[in-house]
Amino acid sequence: MKLSGKVDIIIILVSLAAVLLVMSFTSSAGETAVITCGGEELFVNFRELTQEMHYTFETGGGTVVIAADGTGVWFESSPCSDKICVNTGKISNAGECAVCVPCGISIYIEGKKSTDGMTG
Amino acid sequence: MKKTMRIALTGILTALAIALSVLESLFTPLLPVGAKPGLSNIVTMYTAKTLGAGYALSVAVVKSLFVLITRGTTAFAMSLAGGVASVGVMVLLIKFGKTKIGCIGIGVAGALTHNLMQLLVSYLIMNVNVLYYAPALIVFALVSGSITGVLLHVTVRTLEKRTADAGINIDEKDEQ
């Protein structure tokens, strides 16, 4: 048998196309917001929240307030000058993130982590 | 080659497949999302190519039974589904793609089927959003499938030479 053939290239191209297709669909619901501030991480399972919560962080750049409810997480207020973080708005999909660079604080949304394809 | 010899060879190949999957589970934690290189797939591919579909299927099933004993029913269901489906796909590709397909294509197709079937089973068992993992698993299948495909190519070439030197003809058509 040969090492590779025409069909091999087709298989590889089709699967790469599938990756792109699936990735465009997997802007799917995230589960946990990971708030990173000064090397420390705070995990918020925002899907379980029934009311709006506020988390206050004292950063090098001032006091940052991050808010979360059952539908997403967002920067409520920040003392930074450009307000990119606040303008990012609410994030909730797996892989999304919001960052406030001047204050050194970020939110990253993680998806479900309970599965893995671990068998022989 | 006599049927008895084929069965004995299948037994040896099954043992090899199990040994390889145990071996690779030792360094699995190094890789993300439970990805595995699927070295035992080389054995199933080789079996499918040289002995035929039925023999390859039995290698996959016996290997899953080993998983059942050592790692429980969930792992068994995933291993069986992945193994049987990938053997099916690889057998079809070997049969219908004779000249147009190479070892890499078969390796990649087998790895893809294996990973995606496991994803499907984990969805059926745990009912979680597994689509999130599909892109990573597909990309990983491309890499691991290519590696196992190259290894298969080397293995087949070496073994064909050795068996020819020893005067043994394993070629399937030879039977009956």
XYZ file of C-alpha atoms in Angstrom:
296
model
C 0.000 0.000 0.000
C 1.170 3.491 -0.816
C 2.057 6.031 1.811
C -0.438 8.572 0.558
C -2.856 9.086 -2.278
C -5.379 11.525 -3.704
C -8.155 10.379 -1.392
C -5.921 11.108 1.611
C -5.750 14.758 0.664
C -9.527 14.854 0.219
C -10.048 13.284 3.649
C -7.746 15.824 5.275
C -9.332 18.787 3.495
C -12.857 17.639 4.335
C -11.992 17.252 7.998
C -10.366 20.667 8.104
C -13.543 22.088 6.590
C -15.520 20.238 9.259
C -13.361 21.831 11.952
C -14.167 25.303 10.659
C -17.864 24.448 10.327
C -18.120 23.052 13.836
C -16.148 25.937 15.279
C -18.591 28.384 13.769
C -21.383 26.460 15.505
C -19.671 26.072 18.817
C -20.086 29.617 19.825
C -22.038 27.610 22.348
C -22.996 28.387 25.876
C -20.168 28.639 28.354
C -20.417 27.404 31.914
C -17.829 29.033 34.088
C -16.352 32.494 34.082
C -12.724 32.573 35.105
C -11.801 35.975 36.463
C -8.063 36.447 36.615
C -6.689 39.312 38.661
C -3.112 39.720 39.859
C -2.276 36.054 39.385
C -5.346 34.898 41.279
C -8.291 33.155 39.713
C -11.928 33.314 40.703
C -14.336 30.804 39.187
C -17.939 31.859 38.803
C -20.540 29.338 37.680
C -22.705 32.090 36.345
C -25.346 29.786 34.850
C -26.432 28.919 38.366
C -26.964 32.516 39.406
C -30.566 33.566 39.923
C -29.838 37.223 40.573
C -27.246 39.752 39.549
C -24.010 39.527 41.485
C -21.235 42.090 41.797
C -17.608 41.252 42.408
C -15.272 44.033 43.438
C -11.545 43.828 42.763
C -8.858 46.138 44.041
C -6.334 46.295 41.244
C -3.202 48.287 40.652
C -5.258 50.585 38.440
C -8.120 51.107 40.886
C -11.396 49.440 41.832
C -12.968 47.262 39.169
C -16.492 45.907 39.448
C -17.444 42.798 37.514
C -21.078 41.783 37.386
C -22.643 38.428 36.587
C -26.078 36.932 36.277
C -27.548 33.737 34.868
C -27.008 34.879 31.299
C -23.446 36.188 31.315
C -20.623 38.131 32.866
C -19.470 41.691 32.166
C -17.330 44.574 33.385
C -19.707 46.810 35.305
C -17.213 49.578 35.914
C -13.522 50.252 35.682
C -11.404 53.285 36.424
C -9.394 52.792 33.223
C -9.412 55.527 30.618
C -10.269 53.671 27.419
C -13.164 51.568 28.835
C -12.591 48.791 26.299
C -13.453 46.276 29.013
C -16.789 47.863 29.833
C -17.591 48.319 26.153
C -16.984 44.628 25.488
C -20.317 44.065 27.163
C -21.759 40.822 28.400
C -19.958 37.622 27.462
C -21.378 34.122 27.888
C -20.099 31.829 25.137
C -17.319 29.355 25.675
C -14.009 30.843 24.637
C -15.075 34.479 24.856
C -13.088 36.865 26.944
C -13.129 40.425 28.184
C -9.965 42.128 29.341
C -9.063 45.308 31.105
C -5.396 45.722 30.330
C -4.740 48.903 32.360
C -6.054 47.238 35.513
C -4.641 43.807 34.749
C -7.886 41.900 35.077
C -9.640 39.556 32.669
C -12.705 37.359 32.335
C -12.586 34.159 30.335
C -15.563 31.885 29.713
C -15.013 28.173 29.895
C -17.325 25.520 28.529
C -18.282 22.291 30.196
C -15.290 20.283 31.265
C -16.901 17.060 32.357
C -16.252 14.983 29.251
C -13.161 13.552 27.800
C -12.639 10.969 25.162
C -10.468 8.763 27.299
C -10.736 5.131 26.408
C -8.572 2.620 24.678
C -1.954 -19.329 4.862
C -4.061 -21.788 6.796
C -7.008 -20.651 8.811
C -5.470 -21.936 12.045
C -2.442 -19.810 11.388
C -4.594 -16.793 10.663
C -6.442 -17.249 13.953
C -3.178 -17.624 15.844
C -1.804 -14.508 14.165
C -4.986 -12.621 15.085
C -4.426 -13.646 18.701
C -0.883 -12.307 18.653
C -2.017 -9.092 16.971
C -4.802 -8.650 19.551
C -2.304 -9.011 22.370
C -0.102 -6.447 20.644
C -3.024 -4.040 20.270
C -3.866 -4.360 23.971
C -0.234 -3.925 24.975
C 0.064 -0.784 22.848
C -3.099 0.755 24.293
C -1.878 0.066 27.838
C 1.507 1.514 26.946
C 0.046 4.699 25.543
C -2.309 5.155 28.496
C 0.848 5.632 30.573
C 1.663 8.884 28.844
C -1.893 9.999 28.018
C -2.083 12.543 30.877
C 0.468 14.614 28.996
C -2.049 15.386 26.273
C -5.091 17.642 26.520
C -8.767 16.633 26.369
C -8.062 12.950 26.831
C -6.509 12.699 23.414
C -4.554 9.577 22.595
C -2.191 8.766 19.766
C -4.059 5.542 19.040
C -1.031 3.353 18.493
C -3.127 0.198 18.684
C -4.867 1.460 15.575
C -1.746 0.468 13.648
C -2.443 -3.123 14.613
C -6.103 -2.999 13.599
C -5.158 -1.382 10.290
C -2.528 -4.014 9.657
C -4.997 -6.778 10.516
C -7.660 -5.271 8.282
C -5.198 -4.997 5.441
C -3.531 -8.381 5.629
C -6.057 -10.725 7.240
C -9.382 -9.099 6.449
C -12.401 -7.392 7.956
C -13.575 -10.169 10.280
C -10.180 -10.583 11.889
C -9.749 -6.851 12.385
C -13.195 -6.646 13.932
C -12.354 -9.402 16.397
C -9.167 -7.580 17.387
C -11.235 -4.454 18.109
C -13.892 -6.370 20.061
C -11.428 -8.331 22.206
C -9.518 -5.135 22.921
C -12.772 -3.526 24.107
C -13.431 -6.527 26.353
C -10.055 -5.909 27.944
C -11.139 -2.301 28.518
C -14.385 -3.616 30.088
C -12.415 -5.705 32.586
C -9.897 -3.027 33.445
C -11.800 0.220 33.156
C -15.540 -0.413 33.428
C -18.628 -0.177 31.270
C -18.468 3.470 30.175
C -14.973 3.082 28.830
C -16.029 -0.224 27.269
C -18.956 1.342 25.413
C -16.735 4.100 24.065
C -13.935 1.744 23.125
C -16.265 -0.708 21.405
C -18.136 1.952 19.428
C -14.928 3.697 18.401
C -13.097 0.494 17.568
C -15.833 -1.193 15.562
C -16.740 1.961 13.630
C -13.148 2.760 12.746
C -12.499 -0.820 11.593
C -15.622 -0.569 9.430
C -14.505 2.676 7.815
C -10.937 1.485 7.294
C -12.070 -1.818 5.741
C -14.330 0.041 3.313
C -11.549 2.449 2.388
C -9.051 -0.349 1.840
C -11.577 -2.232 -0.281
C -12.814 0.603 -2.475
C -9.869 2.971 -2.462
C -7.211 0.479 -3.473
C -4.961 2.644 -5.581
C -6.210 6.097 -4.650
C -5.794 5.861 -0.926
C -2.616 5.639 1.088
C -1.693 4.647 4.610
C -2.016 8.210 5.856
C -5.570 8.512 4.572
C -6.579 5.260 6.207
C -4.919 6.223 9.464
C -6.600 9.613 9.507
C -10.004 8.197 8.593
C -9.700 5.543 11.294
C -8.640 8.050 13.936
C -11.428 10.443 12.934
C -14.089 7.744 13.139
C -12.707 6.509 16.441
C -12.693 9.950 18.041
C -16.050 11.046 16.711
C -17.776 7.812 17.729
C -16.383 8.198 21.222
C -17.653 11.739 21.268
C -21.088 10.502 20.198
C -21.155 7.813 22.886
C -20.052 10.253 25.561
C -22.871 12.497 24.432
C -25.376 9.643 24.671
C -24.129 8.580 28.106
C -23.562 11.924 29.780
C -25.717 14.172 27.657
C -23.354 17.120 27.739
C -22.415 19.569 25.045
C -19.661 17.617 23.331
C -19.634 19.586 20.089
C -17.305 21.938 21.900
C -14.620 19.246 21.753
C -15.154 18.194 18.153
C -12.708 20.640 16.514
C -9.887 19.702 18.874
C -10.559 16.000 18.404
C -10.673 16.330 14.614
C -7.394 18.206 14.527
C -5.863 15.679 16.866
C -7.150 12.828 14.710
C -5.430 14.406 11.705
C -2.123 14.488 13.530
C -2.321 11.100 15.235
C -3.840 9.470 12.138
C -0.971 10.708 9.989
C 1.579 9.411 12.481
C -0.063 5.979 12.763
C -0.460 5.938 8.977
C 3.256 6.458 8.438
C 4.059 3.830 11.066
C 1.655 1.447 9.321
C 3.391 2.042 6.027
C 6.769 1.235 7.559
C 5.355 -1.807 9.370
C 3.655 -3.222 6.303
C 6.749 -2.792 4.163
C 9.026 -4.395 6.707
C 6.689 -7.263 7.497
C 5.915 -7.978 3.853
C 9.605 -8.291 3.190
C 10.175 -10.484 6.230
C 7.254 -12.783 5.535
C 8.256 -13.036 1.879
C 11.794 -13.946 2.938
C 10.385 -16.591 5.251
C 8.235 -17.970 2.449
C 4.945 -17.152 4.163
C 2.159 -15.595 2.138
C -0.356 -13.809 4.323
C -2.192 -12.295 1.417
C -5.884 -12.817 1.855
C -6.711 -13.952 -1.659
C -4.397 -16.808 -1.044
C -6.860 -18.568 1.239
C -9.935 -20.674 0.268
